[in-house]
Amino acid sequence: MLPMNSKTESTPEIFKVQLPDGSSFPCRSDESVLEAMQRSSNAIVTFGCFGGGCGVCAMQIVSGKYHQFKPMSSAHVTNEQQAGGQVLLCCVKPLSDLSLDFRGV
């Protein structure tokens, strides 16, 4: 029997992502917000490359914490916009419940 390793044996947390229309969907801590949105059939934004380069999944995170796990194209989201909560949903994973909006996009 192998010893338990908390890194490999941990279960992802599930957070609630609130959309501007009042609907919501669950998002695991180990998936991008865009992947969860697509899986839940609540795709209110278009999606393209899933790599942070096309910019079509840009939204504003108005509340909650998240982790940017891959670079976002500065052609689509500037450093100033990122500081204000604008993100590409394919590049972020939730660290808490999130609330999204189109403001600033």
mmCIF file of N, CA, C and O in Angstrom:
data_model
loop_
_atom_site.group_PDB
_atom_site.id
_atom_site.type_symbol
_atom_site.label_atom_id
_atom_site.label_comp_id
_atom_site.label_asym_id
_atom_site.label_seq_id
_atom_site.Cartn_x
_atom_site.Cartn_y
_atom_site.Cartn_z
ATOM 1 N N MET A 1 0.843 -1.183 0.000
ATOM 2 C CA MET A 1 0.000 0.000 0.000
ATOM 3 C C MET A 1 0.887 1.245 0.000
ATOM 4 O O MET A 1 1.836 1.337 0.765
ATOM 5 N N LEU A 2 0.577 2.206 -0.862
ATOM 6 C CA LEU A 2 1.344 3.441 -0.945
ATOM 7 C C LEU A 2 0.864 4.436 0.102
ATOM 8 O O LEU A 2 -0.324 4.510 0.394
ATOM 9 N N PRO A 3 1.785 5.238 0.668
ATOM 10 C CA PRO A 3 1.353 6.253 1.625
ATOM 11 C C PRO A 3 0.543 7.343 0.917
ATOM 12 O O PRO A 3 0.774 7.632 -0.254
ATOM 13 N N MET A 4 -0.406 7.916 1.638
ATOM 14 C CA MET A 4 -1.213 8.985 1.066
ATOM 15 C C MET A 4 -0.382 10.243 0.902
ATOM 16 O O MET A 4 0.371 10.617 1.789
ATOM 17 N N ASN A 5 -0.500 10.852 -0.216
ATOM 18 C CA ASN A 5 0.178 12.105 -0.497
ATOM 19 C C ASN A 5 -0.910 13.156 -0.657
ATOM 20 O O ASN A 5 -1.723 13.072 -1.557
ATOM 21 N N SER A 6 -0.906 14.174 0.206
ATOM 22 C CA SER A 6 -1.987 15.154 0.177
ATOM 23 C C SER A 6 -2.038 15.909 -1.152
ATOM 24 O O SER A 6 -3.080 16.371 -1.562
ATOM 25 N N LYS A 7 -0.915 16.023 -1.848
ATOM 26 C CA LYS A 7 -0.931 16.721 -3.138
ATOM 27 C C LYS A 7 -1.660 15.907 -4.198
ATOM 28 O O LYS A 7 -2.382 16.454 -5.003
ATOM 29 N N THR A 8 -1.466 14.614 -4.209
ATOM 30 C CA THR A 8 -2.094 13.797 -5.247
ATOM 31 C C THR A 8 -3.446 13.266 -4.822
ATOM 32 O O THR A 8 -4.246 12.905 -5.652
ATOM 33 N N GLU A 9 -3.722 13.195 -3.541
ATOM 34 C CA GLU A 9 -4.960 12.622 -3.044
ATOM 35 C C GLU A 9 -5.992 13.675 -2.677
ATOM 36 O O GLU A 9 -7.072 13.342 -2.248
ATOM 37 N N SER A 10 -5.686 14.936 -2.830
ATOM 38 C CA SER A 10 -6.622 15.971 -2.413
ATOM 39 C C SER A 10 -7.794 16.074 -3.390
ATOM 40 O O SER A 10 -7.654 15.875 -4.586
ATOM 41 N N THR A 11 -8.940 16.382 -2.841
ATOM 42 C CA THR A 11 -10.146 16.569 -3.627
ATOM 43 C C THR A 11 -10.298 18.050 -3.910
ATOM 44 O O THR A 11 -10.172 18.872 -3.003
ATOM 45 N N PRO A 12 -10.570 18.424 -5.151
ATOM 46 C CA PRO A 12 -10.725 19.853 -5.451
ATOM 47 C C PRO A 12 -11.940 20.440 -4.733
ATOM 48 O O PRO A 12 -12.942 19.761 -4.538
ATOM 49 N N GLU A 13 -11.830 21.695 -4.345
ATOM 50 C CA GLU A 13 -12.963 22.405 -3.766
ATOM 51 C C GLU A 13 -13.902 22.814 -4.888
ATOM 52 O O GLU A 13 -13.485 22.956 -6.036
ATOM 53 N N ILE A 14 -15.160 23.013 -4.562
ATOM 54 C CA ILE A 14 -16.139 23.462 -5.547
ATOM 55 C C ILE A 14 -16.660 24.824 -5.107
ATOM 56 O O ILE A 14 -17.096 24.994 -3.969
ATOM 57 N N PHE A 15 -16.571 25.784 -6.028
ATOM 58 C CA PHE A 15 -17.007 27.140 -5.751
ATOM 59 C C PHE A 15 -18.164 27.506 -6.673
ATOM 60 O O PHE A 15 -18.351 26.926 -7.738
ATOM 61 N N LYS A 16 -18.931 28.507 -6.261
ATOM 62 C CA LYS A 16 -20.065 29.000 -7.047
ATOM 63 C C LYS A 16 -19.618 30.227 -7.830
ATOM 64 O O LYS A 16 -19.011 31.141 -7.272
ATOM 65 N N VAL A 17 -19.925 30.242 -9.114
ATOM 66 C CA VAL A 17 -19.628 31.390 -9.972
ATOM 67 C C VAL A 17 -20.958 32.017 -10.370
ATOM 68 O O VAL A 17 -21.786 31.382 -11.014
ATOM 69 N N GLN A 18 -21.155 33.265 -9.947
ATOM 70 C CA GLN A 18 -22.388 34.011 -10.204
ATOM 71 C C GLN A 18 -22.235 34.813 -11.486
ATOM 72 O O GLN A 18 -21.250 35.531 -11.668
ATOM 73 N N LEU A 19 -23.208 34.709 -12.383
ATOM 74 C CA LEU A 19 -23.204 35.425 -13.659
ATOM 75 C C LEU A 19 -24.033 36.707 -13.565
ATOM 76 O O LEU A 19 -24.871 36.836 -12.672
ATOM 77 N N PRO A 20 -23.830 37.642 -14.487
ATOM 78 C CA PRO A 20 -24.557 38.914 -14.443
ATOM 79 C C PRO A 20 -26.086 38.771 -14.493
ATOM 80 O O PRO A 20 -26.798 39.602 -13.951
ATOM 81 N N ASP A 21 -26.584 37.697 -15.110
ATOM 82 C CA ASP A 21 -28.036 37.518 -15.207
ATOM 83 C C ASP A 21 -28.648 36.874 -13.964
ATOM 84 O O ASP A 21 -29.831 36.583 -13.919
ATOM 85 N N GLY A 22 -27.820 36.609 -12.940
ATOM 86 C CA GLY A 22 -28.309 36.016 -11.698
ATOM 87 C C GLY A 22 -28.154 34.509 -11.623
ATOM 88 O O GLY A 22 -28.282 33.924 -10.560
ATOM 89 N N SER A 23 -27.888 33.862 -12.745
ATOM 90 C CA SER A 23 -27.666 32.417 -12.723
ATOM 91 C C SER A 23 -26.255 32.131 -12.205
ATOM 92 O O SER A 23 -25.428 33.034 -12.083
ATOM 93 N N SER A 24 -25.999 30.885 -11.903
ATOM 94 C CA SER A 24 -24.679 30.509 -11.400
ATOM 95 C C SER A 24 -24.346 29.095 -11.854
ATOM 96 O O SER A 24 -25.205 28.363 -12.348
ATOM 97 N N PHE A 25 -23.095 28.726 -11.668
ATOM 98 C CA PHE A 25 -22.656 27.374 -11.992
ATOM 99 C C PHE A 25 -21.509 26.998 -11.051
ATOM 100 O O PHE A 25 -20.817 27.869 -10.535
ATOM 101 N N PRO A 26 -21.303 25.703 -10.820
ATOM 102 C CA PRO A 26 -20.197 25.271 -9.976
ATOM 103 C C PRO A 26 -18.887 25.235 -10.759
ATOM 104 O O PRO A 26 -18.879 24.949 -11.956
ATOM 105 N N CYS A 27 -17.815 25.542 -10.066
ATOM 106 C CA CYS A 27 -16.487 25.495 -10.683
ATOM 107 C C CYS A 27 -15.524 24.876 -9.682
ATOM 108 O O CYS A 27 -15.419 25.341 -8.544
ATOM 109 N N ARG A 28 -14.849 23.830 -10.097
ATOM 110 C CA ARG A 28 -13.856 23.180 -9.237
ATOM 111 C C ARG A 28 -12.579 24.021 -9.189
ATOM 112 O O ARG A 28 -12.246 24.730 -10.144
ATOM 113 N N SER A 29 -11.872 23.902 -8.106
ATOM 114 C CA SER A 29 -10.633 24.664 -7.934
ATOM 115 C C SER A 29 -9.526 24.200 -8.872
ATOM 116 O O SER A 29 -8.534 24.898 -9.046
ATOM 117 N N ASP A 30 -9.701 23.060 -9.522
ATOM 118 C CA ASP A 30 -8.675 22.536 -10.419
ATOM 119 C C ASP A 30 -9.012 22.732 -11.894
ATOM 120 O O ASP A 30 -8.391 22.143 -12.767
ATOM 121 N N GLU A 31 -10.022 23.561 -12.201
ATOM 122 C CA GLU A 31 -10.379 23.820 -13.598
ATOM 123 C C GLU A 31 -10.531 25.324 -13.815
ATOM 124 O O GLU A 31 -10.784 26.082 -12.883
ATOM 125 N N SER A 32 -10.375 25.738 -15.056
ATOM 126 C CA SER A 32 -10.558 27.154 -15.363
ATOM 127 C C SER A 32 -12.038 27.504 -15.283
ATOM 128 O O SER A 32 -12.910 26.640 -15.456
ATOM 129 N N VAL A 33 -12.309 28.764 -15.023
ATOM 130 C CA VAL A 33 -13.693 29.226 -14.966
ATOM 131 C C VAL A 33 -14.375 28.988 -16.316
ATOM 132 O O VAL A 33 -15.533 28.585 -16.374
ATOM 133 N N LEU A 34 -13.653 29.175 -17.404
ATOM 134 C CA LEU A 34 -14.238 28.947 -18.732
ATOM 135 C C LEU A 34 -14.595 27.477 -18.946
ATOM 136 O O LEU A 34 -15.659 27.173 -19.492
ATOM 137 N N GLU A 35 -13.736 26.560 -18.507
ATOM 138 C CA GLU A 35 -14.052 25.127 -18.647
ATOM 139 C C GLU A 35 -15.333 24.794 -17.892
ATOM 140 O O GLU A 35 -16.193 24.076 -18.412
ATOM 141 N N ALA A 36 -15.465 25.312 -16.675
ATOM 142 C CA ALA A 36 -16.660 25.037 -15.876
ATOM 143 C C ALA A 36 -17.893 25.662 -16.503
ATOM 144 O O ALA A 36 -18.967 25.061 -16.519
ATOM 145 N N MET A 37 -17.744 26.878 -17.039
ATOM 146 C CA MET A 37 -18.863 27.555 -17.681
ATOM 147 C C MET A 37 -19.334 26.749 -18.892
ATOM 148 O O MET A 37 -20.527 26.535 -19.088
ATOM 149 N N GLN A 38 -18.407 26.271 -19.678
ATOM 150 C CA GLN A 38 -18.750 25.472 -20.859
ATOM 151 C C GLN A 38 -19.426 24.167 -20.446
ATOM 152 O O GLN A 38 -20.426 23.764 -21.025
ATOM 153 N N ARG A 39 -18.897 23.511 -19.416
ATOM 154 C CA ARG A 39 -19.457 22.245 -18.944
ATOM 155 C C ARG A 39 -20.872 22.423 -18.411
ATOM 156 O O ARG A 39 -21.726 21.565 -18.585
ATOM 157 N N SER A 40 -21.134 23.563 -17.788
ATOM 158 C CA SER A 40 -22.434 23.781 -17.159
ATOM 159 C C SER A 40 -23.519 24.234 -18.134
ATOM 160 O O SER A 40 -24.655 24.406 -17.746
ATOM 161 N N SER A 41 -23.164 24.478 -19.364
ATOM 162 C CA SER A 41 -24.090 24.987 -20.380
ATOM 163 C C SER A 41 -24.554 26.408 -20.084
ATOM 164 O O SER A 41 -25.595 26.831 -20.563
ATOM 165 N N ASN A 42 -23.808 27.143 -19.263
ATOM 166 C CA ASN A 42 -24.107 28.549 -18.980
ATOM 167 C C ASN A 42 -23.130 29.443 -19.721
ATOM 168 O O ASN A 42 -22.715 30.479 -19.216
ATOM 169 N N ALA A 43 -22.740 29.070 -20.903
ATOM 170 C CA ALA A 43 -21.726 29.808 -21.648
ATOM 171 C C ALA A 43 -22.286 31.131 -22.149
ATOM 172 O O ALA A 43 -22.864 31.207 -23.228
ATOM 173 N N ILE A 44 -22.129 32.174 -21.338
ATOM 174 C CA ILE A 44 -22.612 33.492 -21.734
ATOM 175 C C ILE A 44 -21.546 34.272 -22.485
ATOM 176 O O ILE A 44 -21.802 35.363 -22.958
ATOM 177 N N VAL A 45 -20.348 33.724 -22.544
ATOM 178 C CA VAL A 45 -19.291 34.326 -23.361
ATOM 179 C C VAL A 45 -18.893 33.309 -24.409
ATOM 180 O O VAL A 45 -19.054 32.108 -24.227
ATOM 181 N N THR A 46 -18.369 33.787 -25.488
ATOM 182 C CA THR A 46 -17.868 32.880 -26.525
ATOM 183 C C THR A 46 -16.535 32.328 -26.045
ATOM 184 O O THR A 46 -15.921 32.880 -25.159
ATOM 185 N N PHE A 47 -16.119 31.280 -26.629
ATOM 186 C CA PHE A 47 -14.796 30.761 -26.288
ATOM 187 C C PHE A 47 -14.099 30.366 -27.562
ATOM 188 O O PHE A 47 -14.730 30.023 -28.549
ATOM 189 N N GLY A 48 -12.791 30.509 -27.525
ATOM 190 C CA GLY A 48 -12.012 30.240 -28.719
ATOM 191 C C GLY A 48 -10.855 29.321 -28.430
ATOM 192 O O GLY A 48 -10.993 28.112 -28.400
ATOM 193 N N CYS A 49 -9.719 29.911 -28.141
ATOM 194 C CA CYS A 49 -8.470 29.159 -28.101
ATOM 195 C C CYS A 49 -8.219 28.414 -26.791
ATOM 196 O O CYS A 49 -7.427 27.499 -26.751
ATOM 197 N N PHE A 50 -8.846 28.804 -25.703
ATOM 198 C CA PHE A 50 -8.604 28.249 -24.367
ATOM 199 C C PHE A 50 -7.153 28.431 -23.926
ATOM 200 O O PHE A 50 -6.697 27.788 -23.010
ATOM 201 N N GLY A 51 -6.415 29.313 -24.585
ATOM 202 C CA GLY A 51 -5.008 29.491 -24.256
ATOM 203 C C GLY A 51 -4.629 30.896 -23.824
ATOM 204 O O GLY A 51 -3.467 31.173 -23.595
ATOM 205 N N GLY A 52 -5.581 31.816 -23.747
ATOM 206 C CA GLY A 52 -5.271 33.174 -23.314
ATOM 207 C C GLY A 52 -4.852 34.103 -24.433
ATOM 208 O O GLY A 52 -4.452 35.226 -24.176
ATOM 209 N N GLY A 53 -4.950 33.664 -25.665
ATOM 210 C CA GLY A 53 -4.478 34.477 -26.773
ATOM 211 C C GLY A 53 -5.540 35.175 -27.593
ATOM 212 O O GLY A 53 -5.264 36.190 -28.218
ATOM 213 N N CYS A 54 -6.779 34.680 -27.587
ATOM 214 C CA CYS A 54 -7.783 35.275 -28.481
ATOM 215 C C CYS A 54 -8.600 36.377 -27.826
ATOM 216 O O CYS A 54 -9.124 37.245 -28.510
ATOM 217 N N GLY A 55 -8.766 36.336 -26.521
ATOM 218 C CA GLY A 55 -9.444 37.407 -25.803
ATOM 219 C C GLY A 55 -10.964 37.356 -25.784
ATOM 220 O O GLY A 55 -11.594 38.216 -25.187
ATOM 221 N N VAL A 56 -11.587 36.368 -26.395
ATOM 222 C CA VAL A 56 -13.044 36.370 -26.468
ATOM 223 C C VAL A 56 -13.730 36.021 -25.148
ATOM 224 O O VAL A 56 -14.912 36.312 -24.981
ATOM 225 N N CYS A 57 -13.019 35.452 -24.205
ATOM 226 C CA CYS A 57 -13.632 35.076 -22.921
ATOM 227 C C CYS A 57 -13.368 36.115 -21.828
ATOM 228 O O CYS A 57 -13.454 35.812 -20.639
ATOM 229 N N ALA A 58 -13.092 37.348 -22.212
ATOM 230 C CA ALA A 58 -12.817 38.400 -21.232
ATOM 231 C C ALA A 58 -14.067 38.745 -20.435
ATOM 232 O O ALA A 58 -15.146 38.900 -20.987
ATOM 233 N N MET A 59 -13.902 38.824 -19.120
ATOM 234 C CA MET A 59 -14.971 39.261 -18.219
ATOM 235 C C MET A 59 -14.337 39.947 -17.026
ATOM 236 O O MET A 59 -13.130 39.856 -16.808
ATOM 237 N N GLN A 60 -15.185 40.584 -16.243
ATOM 238 C CA GLN A 60 -14.765 41.289 -15.038
ATOM 239 C C GLN A 60 -15.110 40.429 -13.831
ATOM 240 O O GLN A 60 -16.249 39.982 -13.707
ATOM 241 N N ILE A 61 -14.150 40.185 -12.948
ATOM 242 C CA ILE A 61 -14.442 39.524 -11.680
ATOM 243 C C ILE A 61 -14.680 40.642 -10.673
ATOM 244 O O ILE A 61 -13.769 41.405 -10.354
ATOM 245 N N VAL A 62 -15.923 40.758 -10.205
ATOM 246 C CA VAL A 62 -16.277 41.857 -9.303
ATOM 247 C C VAL A 62 -16.150 41.473 -7.834
ATOM 248 O O VAL A 62 -16.045 42.350 -6.985
ATOM 249 N N SER A 63 -16.156 40.184 -7.537
ATOM 250 C CA SER A 63 -15.892 39.757 -6.165
ATOM 251 C C SER A 63 -15.376 38.328 -6.167
ATOM 252 O O SER A 63 -15.674 37.544 -7.063
ATOM 253 N N GLY A 64 -14.580 38.029 -5.167
ATOM 254 C CA GLY A 64 -14.004 36.706 -5.017
ATOM 255 C C GLY A 64 -12.524 36.678 -5.326
ATOM 256 O O GLY A 64 -11.965 37.648 -5.834
ATOM 257 N N LYS A 65 -11.905 35.561 -4.981
ATOM 258 C CA LYS A 65 -10.467 35.387 -5.200
ATOM 259 C C LYS A 65 -10.241 34.326 -6.265
ATOM 260 O O LYS A 65 -10.981 33.351 -6.354
ATOM 261 N N TYR A 66 -9.190 34.534 -7.033
ATOM 262 C CA TYR A 66 -8.861 33.614 -8.117
ATOM 263 C C TYR A 66 -7.355 33.554 -8.296
ATOM 264 O O TYR A 66 -6.625 34.407 -7.814
ATOM 265 N N HIS A 67 -6.933 32.540 -9.012
ATOM 266 C CA HIS A 67 -5.520 32.339 -9.322
ATOM 267 C C HIS A 67 -5.356 32.358 -10.838
ATOM 268 O O HIS A 67 -6.038 31.618 -11.545
ATOM 269 N N GLN A 68 -4.471 33.215 -11.321
ATOM 270 C CA GLN A 68 -4.148 33.220 -12.743
ATOM 271 C C GLN A 68 -3.075 32.159 -12.958
ATOM 272 O O GLN A 68 -1.959 32.301 -12.507
ATOM 273 N N PHE A 69 -3.422 31.074 -13.648
ATOM 274 C CA PHE A 69 -2.493 29.951 -13.783
ATOM 275 C C PHE A 69 -1.757 29.926 -15.115
ATOM 276 O O PHE A 69 -0.869 29.095 -15.312
ATOM 277 N N LYS A 70 -2.115 30.826 -16.032
ATOM 278 C CA LYS A 70 -1.357 30.949 -17.273
ATOM 279 C C LYS A 70 -1.461 32.398 -17.755
ATOM 280 O O LYS A 70 -2.379 33.119 -17.378
ATOM 281 N N PRO A 71 -0.511 32.821 -18.586
ATOM 282 C CA PRO A 71 -0.489 34.225 -19.012
ATOM 283 C C PRO A 71 -1.683 34.609 -19.887
ATOM 284 O O PRO A 71 -2.185 33.801 -20.659
ATOM 285 N N MET A 72 -2.121 35.863 -19.722
ATOM 286 C CA MET A 72 -3.167 36.432 -20.562
ATOM 287 C C MET A 72 -2.517 37.356 -21.573
ATOM 288 O O MET A 72 -1.570 38.066 -21.238
ATOM 289 N N SER A 73 -3.007 37.366 -22.772
ATOM 290 C CA SER A 73 -2.478 38.238 -23.812
ATOM 291 C C SER A 73 -2.672 39.693 -23.420
ATOM 292 O O SER A 73 -3.785 40.136 -23.152
ATOM 293 N N SER A 74 -1.582 40.457 -23.376
ATOM 294 C CA SER A 74 -1.679 41.876 -23.030
ATOM 295 C C SER A 74 -2.366 42.668 -24.144
ATOM 296 O O SER A 74 -2.778 43.804 -23.931
ATOM 297 N N ALA A 75 -2.514 42.080 -25.307
ATOM 298 C CA ALA A 75 -3.266 42.728 -26.383
ATOM 299 C C ALA A 75 -4.763 42.751 -26.065
ATOM 300 O O ALA A 75 -5.501 43.573 -26.589
ATOM 301 N N HIS A 76 -5.204 41.859 -25.175
ATOM 302 C CA HIS A 76 -6.623 41.759 -24.836
ATOM 303 C C HIS A 76 -6.935 42.231 -23.424
ATOM 304 O O HIS A 76 -8.043 42.696 -23.162
ATOM 305 N N VAL A 77 -5.990 42.066 -22.501
ATOM 306 C CA VAL A 77 -6.172 42.512 -21.124
ATOM 307 C C VAL A 77 -4.859 43.144 -20.666
ATOM 308 O O VAL A 77 -3.853 42.460 -20.510
ATOM 309 N N THR A 78 -4.883 44.457 -20.460
ATOM 310 C CA THR A 78 -3.678 45.157 -20.030
ATOM 311 C C THR A 78 -3.418 44.905 -18.548
ATOM 312 O O THR A 78 -4.311 44.430 -17.822
ATOM 313 N N ASN A 79 -2.230 45.234 -18.097
ATOM 314 C CA ASN A 79 -1.907 45.102 -16.671
ATOM 315 C C ASN A 79 -2.860 45.932 -15.819
ATOM 316 O O ASN A 79 -3.280 45.502 -14.745
ATOM 317 N N GLU A 80 -3.196 47.125 -16.285
ATOM 318 C CA GLU A 80 -4.128 47.996 -15.561
ATOM 319 C C GLU A 80 -5.511 47.346 -15.463
ATOM 320 O O GLU A 80 -6.146 47.368 -14.406
ATOM 321 N N GLN A 81 -5.977 46.768 -16.555
ATOM 322 C CA GLN A 81 -7.274 46.090 -16.541
ATOM 323 C C GLN A 81 -7.239 44.875 -15.614
ATOM 324 O O GLN A 81 -8.192 44.622 -14.880
ATOM 325 N N GLN A 82 -6.136 44.118 -15.644
ATOM 326 C CA GLN A 82 -5.999 42.964 -14.749
ATOM 327 C C GLN A 82 -6.069 43.401 -13.300
ATOM 328 O O GLN A 82 -6.708 42.742 -12.476
ATOM 329 N N ALA A 83 -5.423 44.516 -12.973
ATOM 330 C CA ALA A 83 -5.435 45.028 -11.606
ATOM 331 C C ALA A 83 -6.856 45.386 -11.169
ATOM 332 O O ALA A 83 -7.181 45.321 -9.983
ATOM 333 N N GLY A 84 -7.706 45.753 -12.127
ATOM 334 C CA GLY A 84 -9.097 46.079 -11.843
ATOM 335 C C GLY A 84 -10.033 44.886 -11.873
ATOM 336 O O GLY A 84 -11.243 45.040 -11.752
ATOM 337 N N GLY A 85 -9.508 43.687 -12.082
ATOM 338 C CA GLY A 85 -10.329 42.476 -12.056
ATOM 339 C C GLY A 85 -10.734 41.926 -13.402
ATOM 340 O O GLY A 85 -11.430 40.924 -13.474
ATOM 341 N N GLN A 86 -10.309 42.566 -14.492
ATOM 342 C CA GLN A 86 -10.646 42.018 -15.810
ATOM 343 C C GLN A 86 -9.711 40.849 -16.099
ATOM 344 O O GLN A 86 -8.498 40.938 -15.878
ATOM 345 N N VAL A 87 -10.284 39.753 -16.564
ATOM 346 C CA VAL A 87 -9.508 38.539 -16.812
ATOM 347 C C VAL A 87 -9.987 37.858 -18.079
ATOM 348 O O VAL A 87 -11.059 38.167 -18.600
ATOM 349 N N LEU A 88 -9.205 36.914 -18.529
ATOM 350 C CA LEU A 88 -9.648 35.955 -19.534
ATOM 351 C C LEU A 88 -10.020 34.707 -18.743
ATOM 352 O O LEU A 88 -9.198 34.154 -18.017
ATOM 353 N N LEU A 89 -11.257 34.285 -18.847
ATOM 354 C CA LEU A 89 -11.759 33.193 -18.012
ATOM 355 C C LEU A 89 -11.021 31.879 -18.227
ATOM 356 O O LEU A 89 -11.011 31.024 -17.349
ATOM 357 N N CYS A 90 -10.375 31.718 -19.370
ATOM 358 C CA CYS A 90 -9.619 30.491 -19.639
ATOM 359 C C CYS A 90 -8.307 30.450 -18.857
ATOM 360 O O CYS A 90 -7.659 29.407 -18.800
ATOM 361 N N CYS A 91 -7.926 31.561 -18.257
ATOM 362 C CA CYS A 91 -6.623 31.668 -17.586
ATOM 363 C C CYS A 91 -6.707 31.715 -16.066
ATOM 364 O O CYS A 91 -5.687 31.867 -15.398
ATOM 365 N N VAL A 92 -7.922 31.618 -15.516
ATOM 366 C CA VAL A 92 -8.065 31.731 -14.065
ATOM 367 C C VAL A 92 -8.840 30.553 -13.485
ATOM 368 O O VAL A 92 -9.726 29.993 -14.123
ATOM 369 N N LYS A 93 -8.450 30.203 -12.258
ATOM 370 C CA LYS A 93 -9.133 29.173 -11.473
ATOM 371 C C LYS A 93 -9.616 29.827 -10.189
ATOM 372 O O LYS A 93 -8.941 30.704 -9.647
ATOM 373 N N PRO A 94 -10.767 29.406 -9.677
ATOM 374 C CA PRO A 94 -11.300 30.041 -8.471
ATOM 375 C C PRO A 94 -10.562 29.607 -7.204
ATOM 376 O O PRO A 94 -10.111 28.477 -7.087
ATOM 377 N N LEU A 95 -10.460 30.556 -6.264
ATOM 378 C CA LEU A 95 -9.973 30.269 -4.916
ATOM 379 C C LEU A 95 -11.095 30.501 -3.901
ATOM 380 O O LEU A 95 -10.920 30.251 -2.714
ATOM 381 N N SER A 96 -12.228 31.025 -4.394
ATOM 382 C CA SER A 96 -13.418 31.265 -3.581
ATOM 383 C C SER A 96 -14.596 31.390 -4.546
ATOM 384 O O SER A 96 -14.424 31.278 -5.760
ATOM 385 N N ASP A 97 -15.784 31.643 -4.006
ATOM 386 C CA ASP A 97 -16.915 31.946 -4.874
ATOM 387 C C ASP A 97 -16.574 33.210 -5.644
ATOM 388 O O ASP A 97 -15.884 34.097 -5.132
ATOM 389 N N LEU A 98 -17.055 33.301 -6.882
ATOM 390 C CA LEU A 98 -16.777 34.455 -7.741
ATOM 391 C C LEU A 98 -18.083 35.064 -8.248
ATOM 392 O O LEU A 98 -19.071 34.359 -8.425
ATOM 393 N N SER A 99 -18.036 36.364 -8.506
ATOM 394 C CA SER A 99 -19.128 37.063 -9.163
ATOM 395 C C SER A 99 -18.562 37.747 -10.396
ATOM 396 O O SER A 99 -17.570 38.469 -10.309
ATOM 397 N N LEU A 100 -19.186 37.501 -11.558
ATOM 398 C CA LEU A 100 -18.693 38.032 -12.837
ATOM 399 C C LEU A 100 -19.631 39.101 -13.387
ATOM 400 O O LEU A 100 -20.823 39.111 -13.104
ATOM 401 N N ASP A 101 -19.050 39.983 -14.208
ATOM 402 C CA ASP A 101 -19.843 41.010 -14.869
ATOM 403 C C ASP A 101 -19.150 41.370 -16.179
ATOM 404 O O ASP A 101 -18.007 40.996 -16.424
ATOM 405 N N PHE A 102 -19.858 42.125 -17.012
ATOM 406 C CA PHE A 102 -19.296 42.600 -18.269
ATOM 407 C C PHE A 102 -18.680 43.987 -18.117
ATOM 408 O O PHE A 102 -18.128 44.518 -19.055
ATOM 409 N N ARG A 103 -18.813 44.624 -16.962
ATOM 410 C CA ARG A 103 -18.269 45.959 -16.718
ATOM 411 C C ARG A 103 -16.813 46.021 -17.123
ATOM 412 O O ARG A 103 -16.033 45.138 -16.792
ATOM 413 N N GLY A 104 -16.435 47.061 -17.781
ATOM 414 C CA GLY A 104 -15.038 47.262 -18.136
ATOM 415 C C GLY A 104 -14.538 46.406 -19.278
ATOM 416 O O GLY A 104 -13.395 46.495 -19.664
ATOM 417 N N VAL A 105 -15.361 45.539 -19.784
ATOM 418 C CA VAL A 105 -14.931 44.638 -20.866
ATOM 419 C C VAL A 105 -15.312 45.236 -22.197
ATOM 420 O O VAL A 105 -16.342 45.789 -22.381
#
